[in-house]
Tab-separated table of C-alpha atoms in Angstrom:
chain	number	residue	atom	x	y	z
A	1	MET	CA	-9.593	-7.469	20.409
A	2	ASP	CA	-9.546	-7.704	23.993
A	3	SER	CA	-9.019	-3.876	23.848
A	4	THR	CA	-12.680	-3.273	22.183
A	5	LEU	CA	-13.698	-5.463	24.711
A	6	GLY	CA	-12.028	-3.796	26.826
A	7	LEU	CA	-13.195	-0.147	25.286
A	8	LEU	CA	-17.140	-2.389	26.040
A	9	ALA	CA	-16.480	-3.691	29.399
A	10	LEU	CA	-18.990	-2.378	31.377
A	11	SER	CA	-17.201	-0.633	34.654
A	12	PRO	CA	-14.355	1.913	34.498
A	13	PRO	CA	-12.609	2.365	32.113
A	14	GLY	CA	-15.032	0.482	29.771
A	15	TRP	CA	-17.896	2.538	28.553
A	16	GLY	CA	-20.250	-0.994	28.134
A	17	GLY	CA	-22.051	1.361	31.434
A	18	THR	CA	-22.067	4.139	30.053
A	19	LEU	CA	-23.987	2.857	26.832
A	20	LEU	CA	-26.728	0.872	28.513
A	21	ILE	CA	-27.280	3.527	31.191
A	22	GLY	CA	-27.691	5.550	27.663
A	23	LEU	CA	-30.259	3.096	26.460
A	24	TRP	CA	-32.073	2.489	29.779
A	25	ALA	CA	-32.591	5.996	29.195
A	26	SER	CA	-33.893	6.120	25.662
A	27	ILE	CA	-36.428	2.732	26.338
A	28	GLN	CA	-38.074	5.101	29.066
A	29	ILE	CA	-38.618	7.545	26.757
A	30	ALA	CA	-39.836	5.833	24.214
A	31	VAL	CA	-41.992	3.754	26.022
A	32	GLY	CA	-43.726	6.857	27.424
A	33	ALA	CA	-43.482	8.366	24.955
A	34	PHE	CA	-44.929	5.740	22.670
A	35	GLY	CA	-47.662	4.516	25.130
A	36	LEU	CA	-48.869	8.590	25.770
A	37	GLY	CA	-49.048	8.541	21.817
A	38	LEU	CA	-51.685	5.595	22.477
A	39	LEU	CA	-53.694	7.866	24.925
A	40	ILE	CA	-53.919	10.776	22.062
A	41	GLY	CA	-54.179	8.437	19.642
A	42	LEU	CA	-56.710	6.673	21.415
A	43	GLY	CA	-58.767	10.291	22.326
A	44	GLY	CA	-57.876	11.995	19.444
A	45	ALA	CA	-59.172	9.210	16.766
A	46	TYR	CA	-62.884	8.891	18.782
A	47	GLY	CA	-62.684	12.612	18.619
A	48	LYS	CA	-62.500	12.898	15.136
A	49	ILE	CA	-65.400	9.281	14.096
A	50	TYR	CA	-67.108	11.024	16.862
A	51	GLY	CA	-66.291	14.871	18.390
A	52	GLY	CA	-67.992	17.946	16.360
A	53	PRO	CA	-67.055	20.267	14.185
A	54	VAL	CA	-64.971	22.575	16.388
A	55	LEU	CA	-63.008	19.669	17.662
A	56	ARG	CA	-62.326	18.398	14.626
A	57	ASP	CA	-60.634	21.615	13.134
A	58	CYS	CA	-59.163	20.940	16.098
A	59	LEU	CA	-57.001	18.259	16.106
A	60	GLY	CA	-57.356	18.216	12.064
A	61	VAL	CA	-54.932	20.847	13.396
A	62	TYR	CA	-52.263	18.726	15.137
A	63	THR	CA	-52.033	15.826	13.048
A	64	THR	CA	-51.141	18.375	9.965
A	65	VAL	CA	-48.965	20.173	11.550
A	66	VAL	CA	-47.367	18.390	13.502
A	67	ARG	CA	-46.903	15.827	10.698
A	68	ALA	CA	-45.648	18.890	8.464
A	69	LEU	CA	-42.810	19.236	10.248
A	70	PRO	CA	-39.353	17.771	10.020
A	71	GLU	CA	-39.681	15.797	13.839
A	72	LEU	CA	-35.510	17.831	14.935
A	73	ILE	CA	-37.333	21.382	14.374
A	74	LEU	CA	-41.081	19.775	16.504
A	75	ILE	CA	-37.923	18.624	19.340
A	76	LEU	CA	-36.056	21.862	19.856
A	77	LEU	CA	-38.819	24.087	19.116
A	78	LEU	CA	-41.365	22.138	22.165
A	79	TYR	CA	-38.237	21.390	23.829
A	80	PHE	CA	-37.063	25.240	23.533
A	81	GLY	CA	-39.863	26.885	23.109
A	82	LEU	CA	-41.984	25.092	25.520
A	83	THR	CA	-39.811	25.135	28.768
A	84	ASP	CA	-39.269	28.582	28.424
A	85	MET	CA	-42.907	29.207	28.302
A	86	VAL	CA	-43.102	27.483	31.336
A	87	ASN	CA	-40.806	29.332	32.967
A	88	LYS	CA	-42.083	32.679	31.166
A	89	LEU	CA	-45.594	32.340	33.487
A	90	MET	CA	-43.696	30.789	35.887
A	91	LEU	CA	-40.847	33.942	36.958
A	92	ALA	CA	-45.047	36.610	35.832
A	93	LEU	CA	-46.423	34.602	38.741
A	94	GLY	CA	-43.534	35.158	41.494
A	95	TYR	CA	-42.421	31.862	41.204
A	96	GLY	CA	-38.633	30.648	39.973
A	97	ARG	CA	-37.457	29.131	37.034
A	98	ILE	CA	-37.375	25.585	37.024
A	99	GLN	CA	-35.788	23.132	35.368
A	100	ILE	CA	-37.956	20.599	33.623
A	101	SER	CA	-36.312	16.415	33.746
A	102	GLY	CA	-34.406	15.067	30.401
A	103	VAL	CA	-37.420	11.864	30.397
A	104	VAL	CA	-40.934	13.986	31.244
A	105	ALA	CA	-39.532	16.451	28.756
A	106	GLY	CA	-38.736	13.962	25.995
A	107	VAL	CA	-41.718	11.951	26.605
A	108	LEU	CA	-44.005	14.691	26.346
A	109	VAL	CA	-42.374	16.948	22.981
A	110	LEU	CA	-42.183	12.758	21.097
A	111	GLY	CA	-45.477	11.550	23.314
A	112	VAL	CA	-46.940	14.783	20.958
A	113	VAL	CA	-45.237	13.676	17.775
A	114	GLN	CA	-46.828	10.139	18.396
A	115	GLY	CA	-49.630	10.947	19.258
A	116	ALA	CA	-50.506	12.896	15.776
A	117	TYR	CA	-49.662	9.566	14.036
A	118	ALA	CA	-51.095	7.490	16.825
A	119	THR	CA	-54.547	8.934	16.003
A	120	GLU	CA	-54.676	8.478	11.983
A	121	ILE	CA	-53.719	5.064	12.580
A	122	LEU	CA	-56.361	4.711	15.143
A	123	ARG	CA	-59.318	7.003	12.918
A	124	GLY	CA	-58.465	3.563	9.981
A	125	ALA	CA	-58.690	1.126	12.329
A	126	ILE	CA	-61.616	2.495	13.965
A	127	LEU	CA	-63.594	2.942	10.889
A	128	ALA	CA	-63.193	-0.637	9.954
A	129	VAL	CA	-64.810	-2.308	12.748
A	130	PRO	CA	-67.691	-4.007	10.808
A	131	PRO	CA	-70.506	-2.149	11.612
A	132	GLY	CA	-72.681	-4.483	12.697
A	133	GLN	CA	-70.684	-5.766	15.568
A	134	ILE	CA	-71.441	-2.205	17.738
A	135	GLU	CA	-74.601	-3.246	15.900
A	136	ALA	CA	-75.022	-6.458	18.022
A	137	ALA	CA	-73.445	-4.529	20.914
A	138	ARG	CA	-76.082	-1.356	21.037
A	139	ALA	CA	-78.323	-4.206	20.561
A	140	MET	CA	-77.626	-5.426	23.460
A	141	GLY	CA	-78.455	-2.701	25.670
A	142	MET	CA	-73.304	-2.383	26.060
A	143	PRO	CA	-73.797	0.978	27.059
A	144	ALA	CA	-71.687	3.538	25.033
A	145	GLY	CA	-68.454	3.884	27.304
A	146	LYS	CA	-68.371	-0.808	27.274
A	147	ILE	CA	-68.641	-0.671	23.240
A	148	ALA	CA	-65.816	0.723	23.297
A	149	ARG	CA	-63.671	-1.016	25.820
A	150	ARG	CA	-64.710	-4.605	25.268
A	151	ILE	CA	-65.883	-4.106	21.687
A	152	THR	CA	-64.394	-1.637	19.241
A	153	ILE	CA	-60.887	-1.819	20.900
A	154	PRO	CA	-60.318	-5.063	21.034
A	155	THR	CA	-62.099	-5.914	17.547
A	156	MET	CA	-59.610	-3.045	15.950
A	157	LEU	CA	-56.367	-4.154	17.161
A	158	GLY	CA	-55.775	-6.640	15.134
A	159	LEU	CA	-56.597	-4.095	12.481
A	160	ALA	CA	-53.994	-1.212	14.643
A	161	LEU	CA	-51.560	-3.442	14.927
A	162	PRO	CA	-48.774	-3.065	12.001
A	163	GLY	CA	-48.890	0.137	12.214
A	164	LEU	CA	-48.914	0.508	16.121
A	165	SER	CA	-45.393	-1.454	15.855
A	166	ASN	CA	-43.966	1.381	12.678
A	167	LEU	CA	-45.236	3.853	14.611
A	168	TRP	CA	-43.505	2.468	18.139
A	169	LEU	CA	-39.657	1.778	16.088
A	170	ILE	CA	-40.228	4.778	15.147
A	171	ALA	CA	-40.068	6.270	18.969
A	172	THR	CA	-36.974	4.041	19.224
A	173	LYS	CA	-34.774	5.908	17.225
A	174	ASP	CA	-36.361	9.184	17.646
A	175	THR	CA	-35.212	8.926	21.134
A	176	ALA	CA	-31.567	9.722	19.518
A	177	LEU	CA	-33.271	12.680	18.250
A	178	LEU	CA	-32.859	14.190	22.306
A	179	ALA	CA	-29.537	13.927	22.198
A	180	ILE	CA	-29.156	17.445	20.131
A	181	VAL	CA	-30.830	19.307	23.773
A	182	GLY	CA	-28.402	17.558	25.423
A	183	PHE	CA	-30.303	14.787	26.720
A	184	ASN	CA	-27.800	11.978	28.154
A	185	GLU	CA	-29.749	8.805	25.758
A	186	LEU	CA	-27.826	5.951	23.301
A	187	THR	CA	-27.304	8.324	20.854
A	188	LEU	CA	-24.907	10.851	23.060
A	189	ALA	CA	-23.606	8.424	25.428
A	190	THR	CA	-22.352	6.395	21.969
A	191	ARG	CA	-20.816	9.461	21.073
A	192	GLN	CA	-19.170	10.778	24.480
A	193	ALA	CA	-17.980	6.991	24.141
A	194	ALA	CA	-16.148	7.670	20.949
A	195	GLY	CA	-15.039	11.475	21.216
A	196	THR	CA	-13.014	10.030	24.156
A	197	THR	CA	-11.830	7.143	22.945
A	198	LYS	CA	-11.036	8.560	19.671
A	199	ALA	CA	-12.494	4.804	18.963
A	200	PHE	CA	-15.307	5.931	16.775
A	201	PHE	CA	-15.754	2.775	14.442
A	202	THR	CA	-17.028	0.056	17.740
A	203	PHE	CA	-19.275	2.832	19.981
A	204	PHE	CA	-21.480	3.112	16.906
A	205	ILE	CA	-21.179	-0.641	16.276
A	206	ALA	CA	-22.089	-1.118	19.531
A	207	ALA	CA	-25.157	1.344	19.038
A	208	GLY	CA	-25.975	0.265	16.095
A	209	VAL	CA	-26.308	-4.228	17.342
A	210	ILE	CA	-28.609	-2.259	20.332
A	211	TYR	CA	-31.183	-0.281	17.777
A	212	LEU	CA	-31.505	-3.349	16.309
A	213	ALA	CA	-31.771	-5.921	19.328
A	214	ILE	CA	-34.619	-3.216	20.144
A	215	SER	CA	-36.098	-3.707	16.867
A	216	LEU	CA	-35.622	-7.551	16.383
A	217	LEU	CA	-37.240	-7.889	20.104
A	218	SER	CA	-40.104	-5.705	19.453
A	219	THR	CA	-40.834	-7.362	15.660
A	220	TRP	CA	-41.059	-10.587	17.802
A	221	GLY	CA	-43.608	-8.870	20.616
A	222	PHE	CA	-45.690	-7.134	17.932
A	223	ALA	CA	-46.294	-10.170	16.140
A	224	ARG	CA	-47.049	-12.496	19.699
A	225	LEU	CA	-49.291	-9.445	20.283
A	226	GLU	CA	-50.985	-9.648	16.273
A	227	ALA	CA	-51.425	-13.208	16.334
A	228	TRP	CA	-52.971	-13.233	19.625
A	229	ALA	CA	-55.548	-9.552	18.374
A	230	ARG	CA	-56.707	-11.566	15.205
A	231	ARG	CA	-56.909	-14.885	17.220
A	232	GLY	CA	-60.091	-15.033	15.947
A	233	ASP	CA	-59.649	-13.617	12.372
A	234	PRO	CA	-60.795	-16.508	9.509
A	235	PRO	CA	-58.237	-19.137	9.360
A	236	ARG	CA	-56.722	-18.692	5.053
A	237	VAL	CA	-57.013	-20.963	2.863
A	238	ALA	CA	-53.766	-21.246	0.698
A	239	GLY	CA	-53.162	-19.667	-2.657
A	240	ALA	CA	-55.825	-17.221	-1.881
A	241	ARG	CA	-54.935	-13.900	-2.334
B	1	MET	CA	-99.676	-14.319	43.798
B	2	ASN	CA	-102.063	-11.567	45.128
B	3	LEU	CA	-100.535	-9.525	43.981
B	4	ALA	CA	-99.622	-10.715	40.739
B	5	ALA	CA	-103.905	-11.088	41.053
B	6	LYS	CA	-103.584	-7.582	41.978
B	7	SER	CA	-101.170	-5.857	38.891
B	8	GLU	CA	-102.850	-8.088	36.120
B	9	ALA	CA	-106.188	-5.710	36.840
B	10	LYS	CA	-104.778	-2.676	37.702
B	11	ALA	CA	-102.951	-2.593	34.543
B	12	PRO	CA	-104.871	-5.397	32.243
B	13	GLN	CA	-103.161	-3.906	29.022
B	14	ARG	CA	-99.852	-3.650	30.007
B	15	SER	CA	-99.541	-7.259	31.293
B	16	HIS	CA	-100.692	-8.909	28.013
B	17	GLU	CA	-99.043	-6.267	24.896
B	18	ALA	CA	-95.423	-6.829	25.000
B	19	ILE	CA	-94.818	-4.562	21.934
B	20	ARG	CA	-96.678	-1.869	20.379
B	21	VAL	CA	-95.750	0.171	17.715
B	22	GLU	CA	-98.213	3.723	17.322
B	23	GLY	CA	-98.136	5.728	14.512
B	24	LEU	CA	-94.074	5.211	12.713
B	25	HIS	CA	-93.117	6.558	10.701
B	26	LYS	CA	-89.299	7.474	9.485
B	27	SER	CA	-87.814	9.520	6.830
B	28	PHE	CA	-84.090	8.584	5.206
B	29	GLY	CA	-83.374	12.637	4.064
B	30	ALA	CA	-85.311	12.928	2.238
B	31	HIS	CA	-87.236	8.914	1.400
B	32	GLU	CA	-90.181	7.800	3.867
B	33	VAL	CA	-89.790	4.665	4.366
B	34	LEU	CA	-92.529	4.240	6.800
B	35	LYS	CA	-95.375	6.264	6.544
B	36	GLY	CA	-97.273	5.892	9.213
B	37	VAL	CA	-97.262	2.050	10.025
B	38	SER	CA	-99.306	1.032	13.368
B	39	LEU	CA	-98.573	-2.245	14.898
B	40	SER	CA	-98.928	-4.128	18.184
B	41	ALA	CA	-97.921	-8.006	19.456
B	42	ARG	CA	-99.685	-9.440	22.721
B	43	GLU	CA	-97.317	-12.293	25.938
B	44	GLY	CA	-97.051	-14.546	23.431
B	45	ASP	CA	-97.559	-13.635	19.687
B	46	VAL	CA	-95.505	-14.561	16.905
B	47	VAL	CA	-96.287	-11.491	14.215
B	48	THR	CA	-94.278	-11.743	11.621
B	49	LEU	CA	-93.972	-9.030	9.433
B	50	ILE	CA	-93.418	-9.845	4.667
B	51	GLY	CA	-93.262	-7.219	1.885
B	52	GLY	CA	-90.614	-6.443	-0.992
B	53	SER	CA	-87.738	-5.166	-0.186
B	54	GLY	CA	-87.712	-1.683	0.229
B	55	SER	CA	-91.403	-1.694	1.385
B	56	GLY	CA	-89.611	-0.825	4.648
B	57	LYS	CA	-89.522	-4.212	6.822
B	58	SER	CA	-86.718	-3.953	8.033
B	59	THR	CA	-86.464	-0.311	8.912
B	60	LEU	CA	-89.757	-0.892	10.850
B	61	LEU	CA	-87.942	-3.921	12.960
B	62	ARG	CA	-85.122	-1.596	14.044
B	63	CYS	CA	-86.643	0.951	14.986
B	64	VAL	CA	-89.122	-0.825	18.123
B	65	ASN	CA	-84.994	-1.075	19.974
B	66	PHE	CA	-84.005	2.594	18.603
B	67	LEU	CA	-81.321	0.980	16.317
B	68	GLU	CA	-83.102	3.184	13.528
B	69	THR	CA	-84.499	6.405	15.561
B	70	PRO	CA	-88.023	7.035	13.974
B	71	SER	CA	-88.742	10.384	12.609
B	72	SER	CA	-92.094	10.276	14.597
B	73	GLY	CA	-94.629	8.327	16.526
B	74	ARG	CA	-93.806	6.066	20.456
B	75	ILE	CA	-92.677	2.707	20.966
B	76	VAL	CA	-94.552	1.192	23.545
B	77	ILE	CA	-92.399	-1.902	24.751
B	78	GLY	CA	-93.870	-3.505	27.970
B	79	GLY	CA	-96.665	-1.199	29.193
B	80	GLU	CA	-93.156	1.490	29.107
B	81	GLU	CA	-93.077	4.217	26.458
B	82	VAL	CA	-89.877	4.325	25.003
B	83	ARG	CA	-89.358	8.585	25.982
B	84	CYS	CA	-88.151	10.849	23.272
B	85	ARG	CA	-85.979	14.267	23.033
B	86	PRO	CA	-87.674	16.142	20.408
B	87	ASP	CA	-85.644	15.873	17.615
B	88	GLY	CA	-85.852	11.479	18.383
B	89	THR	CA	-83.082	10.169	19.755
B	90	PRO	CA	-84.153	8.873	23.105
B	91	ALA	CA	-83.963	11.365	26.345
B	92	ASP	CA	-83.322	8.153	28.665
B	93	ARG	CA	-79.755	6.343	27.864
B	94	ARG	CA	-80.703	4.097	31.204
B	95	GLN	CA	-83.974	3.325	29.515
B	96	ILE	CA	-83.495	2.440	26.375
B	97	GLU	CA	-80.216	0.647	27.445
B	98	ARG	CA	-82.883	-1.418	29.404
B	99	ILE	CA	-85.686	-1.681	26.960
B	100	ARG	CA	-82.643	-3.154	24.386
B	101	GLN	CA	-81.732	-5.409	27.544
B	102	SER	CA	-85.009	-7.009	26.956
B	103	LEU	CA	-85.624	-7.231	22.948
B	104	GLY	CA	-83.084	-9.990	22.178
B	105	MET	CA	-81.830	-9.144	18.209
B	106	VAL	CA	-81.062	-11.642	15.911
B	107	PHE	CA	-79.203	-9.779	12.472
B	108	GLN	CA	-79.629	-11.093	8.851
B	109	SER	CA	-75.474	-11.120	9.288
B	110	PHE	CA	-75.472	-13.051	12.740
B	111	ASN	CA	-72.920	-10.319	13.762
B	112	LEU	CA	-71.470	-12.511	16.388
B	113	TRP	CA	-68.064	-10.749	17.516
B	114	THR	CA	-65.425	-11.810	15.992
B	115	HIS	CA	-62.634	-11.877	18.819
B	116	LYS	CA	-64.934	-13.931	21.280
B	117	THR	CA	-65.349	-17.572	20.994
B	118	VAL	CA	-68.784	-18.403	21.176
B	119	LEU	CA	-69.638	-18.694	25.013
B	120	GLU	CA	-67.822	-15.199	25.464
B	121	ASN	CA	-70.411	-13.956	22.981
B	122	LEU	CA	-73.083	-15.311	25.149
B	123	ILE	CA	-71.944	-14.499	28.254
B	124	GLU	CA	-70.909	-11.099	27.778
B	125	VAL	CA	-73.192	-8.796	27.854
B	126	PRO	CA	-75.093	-10.820	30.720
B	127	VAL	CA	-72.066	-10.657	33.079
B	128	HIS	CA	-70.647	-7.110	31.790
B	129	VAL	CA	-73.863	-4.839	31.257
B	130	LEU	CA	-76.583	-7.830	33.227
B	131	GLY	CA	-73.959	-8.055	35.960
B	132	LEU	CA	-74.713	-11.457	36.452
B	133	PRO	CA	-72.212	-13.926	38.816
B	134	LYS	CA	-70.155	-16.101	35.614
B	135	ASP	CA	-70.756	-19.322	36.224
B	136	GLU	CA	-74.000	-18.686	36.897
B	137	ALA	CA	-73.884	-16.930	32.946
B	138	VAL	CA	-71.952	-19.857	31.769
B	139	ALA	CA	-74.504	-22.437	33.146
B	140	ARG	CA	-77.096	-20.665	31.403
B	141	ALA	CA	-75.085	-19.770	28.148
B	142	ARG	CA	-73.936	-23.902	27.953
B	143	LYS	CA	-77.852	-24.444	28.585
B	144	LEU	CA	-78.848	-22.258	25.136
B	145	LEU	CA	-75.882	-24.201	23.128
B	146	ALA	CA	-76.800	-27.916	24.038
B	147	ARG	CA	-80.339	-26.521	22.357
B	148	VAL	CA	-79.770	-24.951	19.294
B	149	GLY	CA	-77.021	-27.636	18.794
B	150	LEU	CA	-74.096	-25.999	19.924
B	151	ALA	CA	-72.745	-27.496	23.318
B	152	GLU	CA	-69.748	-29.218	21.181
B	153	LYS	CA	-68.611	-25.025	19.811
B	154	GLU	CA	-68.010	-23.385	22.943
B	155	SER	CA	-65.118	-22.355	22.210
B	156	ALA	CA	-64.830	-21.882	18.430
B	157	TYR	CA	-64.124	-17.996	17.477
B	158	PRO	CA	-67.382	-17.501	14.976
B	159	ALA	CA	-65.009	-17.556	11.896
B	160	PHE	CA	-64.914	-20.962	12.004
B	161	LEU	CA	-68.213	-22.407	11.835
B	162	SER	CA	-70.608	-21.877	9.109
B	163	GLY	CA	-73.219	-19.890	8.556
B	164	GLY	CA	-76.333	-22.019	9.871
B	165	GLN	CA	-74.363	-23.139	13.431
B	166	GLN	CA	-73.510	-19.040	13.455
B	167	GLN	CA	-76.554	-17.815	13.604
B	168	ARG	CA	-78.847	-20.453	15.003
B	169	ALA	CA	-74.691	-19.440	18.596
B	170	ALA	CA	-76.103	-15.495	18.042
B	171	ILE	CA	-79.453	-16.801	18.540
B	172	ALA	CA	-78.575	-18.394	21.917
B	173	ARG	CA	-76.958	-15.116	22.530
B	174	ALA	CA	-80.189	-12.876	23.011
B	175	LEU	CA	-81.490	-15.749	24.012
B	176	CYS	CA	-78.994	-15.335	27.146
B	177	MET	CA	-79.485	-11.515	27.917
B	178	GLU	CA	-83.595	-13.429	28.809
B	179	PRO	CA	-85.482	-10.904	26.606
B	180	ARG	CA	-89.601	-10.337	27.512
B	181	ALA	CA	-89.547	-10.781	23.246
B	182	MET	CA	-87.761	-12.071	19.712
B	183	LEU	CA	-86.692	-9.477	17.226
B	184	PHE	CA	-85.666	-12.130	13.908
B	185	ASP	CA	-83.961	-9.504	11.182
B	186	GLU	CA	-84.575	-11.956	8.244
B	187	PRO	CA	-82.231	-14.617	9.844
B	188	THR	CA	-82.811	-17.004	7.615
B	189	SER	CA	-81.243	-13.905	4.540
B	190	ALA	CA	-77.439	-14.901	4.343
B	191	LEU	CA	-77.536	-19.061	4.447
B	192	ASP	CA	-76.626	-20.872	2.104
B	193	PRO	CA	-80.148	-23.117	1.033
B	194	GLU	CA	-79.390	-26.017	2.517
B	195	LEU	CA	-78.697	-24.687	5.840
B	196	VAL	CA	-82.023	-22.827	6.586
B	197	GLY	CA	-83.538	-25.445	8.385
B	198	GLU	CA	-81.741	-25.779	11.054
B	199	VAL	CA	-82.137	-22.169	12.197
B	200	LEU	CA	-85.836	-21.933	11.471
B	201	ALA	CA	-85.719	-24.867	12.909
B	202	VAL	CA	-84.730	-23.486	16.180
B	203	ILE	CA	-86.766	-20.792	15.938
B	204	ARG	CA	-90.168	-22.287	15.003
B	205	SER	CA	-89.230	-24.043	18.836
B	206	LEU	CA	-88.984	-20.527	20.262
B	207	ALA	CA	-92.570	-19.863	18.532
B	208	ASP	CA	-93.589	-23.469	19.799
B	209	GLU	CA	-92.650	-22.847	24.082
B	210	GLY	CA	-94.625	-19.327	23.631
B	211	ARG	CA	-92.039	-16.492	23.198
B	212	THR	CA	-93.085	-13.219	21.730
B	213	MET	CA	-91.657	-13.192	18.271
B	214	LEU	CA	-91.101	-9.889	15.633
B	215	LEU	CA	-90.426	-12.134	13.344
B	216	VAL	CA	-88.859	-10.403	9.529
B	217	THR	CA	-88.642	-13.578	6.571
B	218	HIS	CA	-88.892	-14.210	3.342
B	219	GLU	CA	-89.941	-18.325	4.222
B	220	MET	CA	-93.797	-17.961	3.804
B	221	LYS	CA	-94.800	-21.539	4.399
B	222	PHE	CA	-92.606	-21.311	7.461
B	223	ALA	CA	-94.236	-17.015	8.123
B	224	ARG	CA	-97.667	-19.640	7.740
B	225	GLU	CA	-97.073	-21.944	10.457
B	226	VAL	CA	-95.032	-20.163	12.869
B	227	SER	CA	-96.907	-16.681	12.753
B	228	ASP	CA	-100.340	-15.868	14.749
B	229	HIS	CA	-100.535	-12.368	12.769
B	230	VAL	CA	-98.979	-11.535	9.289
B	231	VAL	CA	-98.422	-8.009	8.136
B	232	TYR	CA	-97.227	-6.947	5.017
B	233	LEU	CA	-96.223	-3.786	3.931
B	234	TYR	CA	-95.618	-2.155	0.980
B	235	ASN	CA	-93.732	1.248	-0.077
B	236	GLY	CA	-94.168	2.469	4.300
B	237	LEU	CA	-97.554	1.485	5.256
B	238	ILE	CA	-99.575	-1.486	6.207
B	239	GLU	CA	-101.570	-2.682	2.721
B	240	GLU	CA	-103.036	-6.178	4.658
B	241	GLU	CA	-103.427	-7.801	7.879
B	242	GLY	CA	-103.624	-10.907	9.489
B	243	PRO	CA	-104.049	-13.912	10.812
B	244	PRO	CA	-101.634	-15.729	8.351
B	245	GLU	CA	-105.089	-18.421	7.336
B	246	ARG	CA	-106.800	-15.361	5.836
B	247	LEU	CA	-103.642	-13.177	4.940
B	248	PHE	CA	-102.006	-15.888	3.393
B	249	GLY	CA	-104.764	-18.211	2.061
B	250	ASP	CA	-107.561	-15.873	0.528
B	251	PRO	CA	-105.559	-12.372	0.273
B	252	GLN	CA	-107.328	-9.633	-0.437
B	253	SER	CA	-105.492	-6.435	-1.772
B	254	ALA	CA	-103.868	-7.126	-5.859
B	255	ARG	CA	-101.024	-5.805	-4.386
B	256	LEU	CA	-100.361	-9.072	-1.768
B	257	LYS	CA	-102.019	-11.019	-3.978
B	258	GLN	CA	-98.858	-10.402	-6.368
B	259	PHE	CA	-95.978	-10.086	-3.867
B	260	LEU	CA	-98.048	-14.604	-2.952
B	261	LYS	CA	-97.739	-14.702	-6.607
B	262	SER	CA	-94.154	-13.436	-6.913
B	263	VAL	CA	-92.760	-15.250	-4.024
B	264	SER	CA	-94.103	-18.655	-4.267
């Protein structure tokens, strides 16, 4: 027991600090990717609903391709493909090679993946807003941007949050896939600690507990958020379906 | 005083006519719902549209504030014609928004914003679109809520109100913009019979204070009592129109006679 606690101690020779640094990197990427995904998703959803045929087709290709391919392949493709393309471009323009930071690359790659799913979640939620809500705003002379911001988005939030909460949990776990490109997030940190100390069980259990804690905390947070977003919902009658 | 008299003398028509509709056509695909309808409401007039289902009366009302885009025809609100593109949609976004702000619309299905309290529903557009200071908007909203008998309900969400209360709140929301005229689209059709009276009482009090109103309704007795002018629509055209006493008391056309018999 003592040796286990020693291994998990925050300062060396314990590896707890390394794990926490990895956790911090994971959370940064998850938050960044989820946020980027929401922005892409909101734009994508409005584009799919109100956009012209060309925009709709482009968005259709984006959501179809990204959702069809395994995320691991997308990450390898986008990470190595994008850095390669950027560097070729830089060389062609006469600049030197650049190093894209792991966090930025991770946020971009996972954000593009998240955006495809968010587009579909938000599109469904926007379409589920009763037309009368938007019509009342139009009839009172509200400009379109304000209708989106003050009526449509708040109303669809309650419908979108269960799906978005799934997406967030996937984002937290997909950060582990970035270990494959050598990004030092929680899973890679765990593997290093386990490999060095040979205490595989201890460290992978520890990492599992951390992921579980993130998940429980997120679920609680999203439940509160959803209760707030649904504050105007009609009271549920006991026994009603 | 001088100024008002001057502008009145300059444009006598403008200051008296609140709503004018000229030669309005509206088609949904191949189906022509309105086939050339003209009507006008002067300031203070209560003009009521009656007619069977599918006669086009709701579509006509919704064309007045461009919730539906007329296929052709002119809409003039307070002397200002809505400028349109060749395809019939409003050419000037600002103009149509301003005109909509001057027309308080009340829907059959209330359409209160479900994520806002009653008070928030009332002050939403005055504060966030018209730029009224919040305390001023709240004071105005509270006065209106008291008037429609909902002073106690200002922090309730719409889903927790009865249909009659929701519709009274929706009327207060429209009034809170201090509109030039009110548009009522079958305001009591979605209500349980016992809740109709409370909503009609509010509408009647508005008529009594001289509000300009365009009203689509199935409540014939009410229409007869509050209207200055009644328009009977049949199949996208005005079949007969006139003062309520004549239209209800001495209908001329066979279709109107038939219609009045069927709804009484």
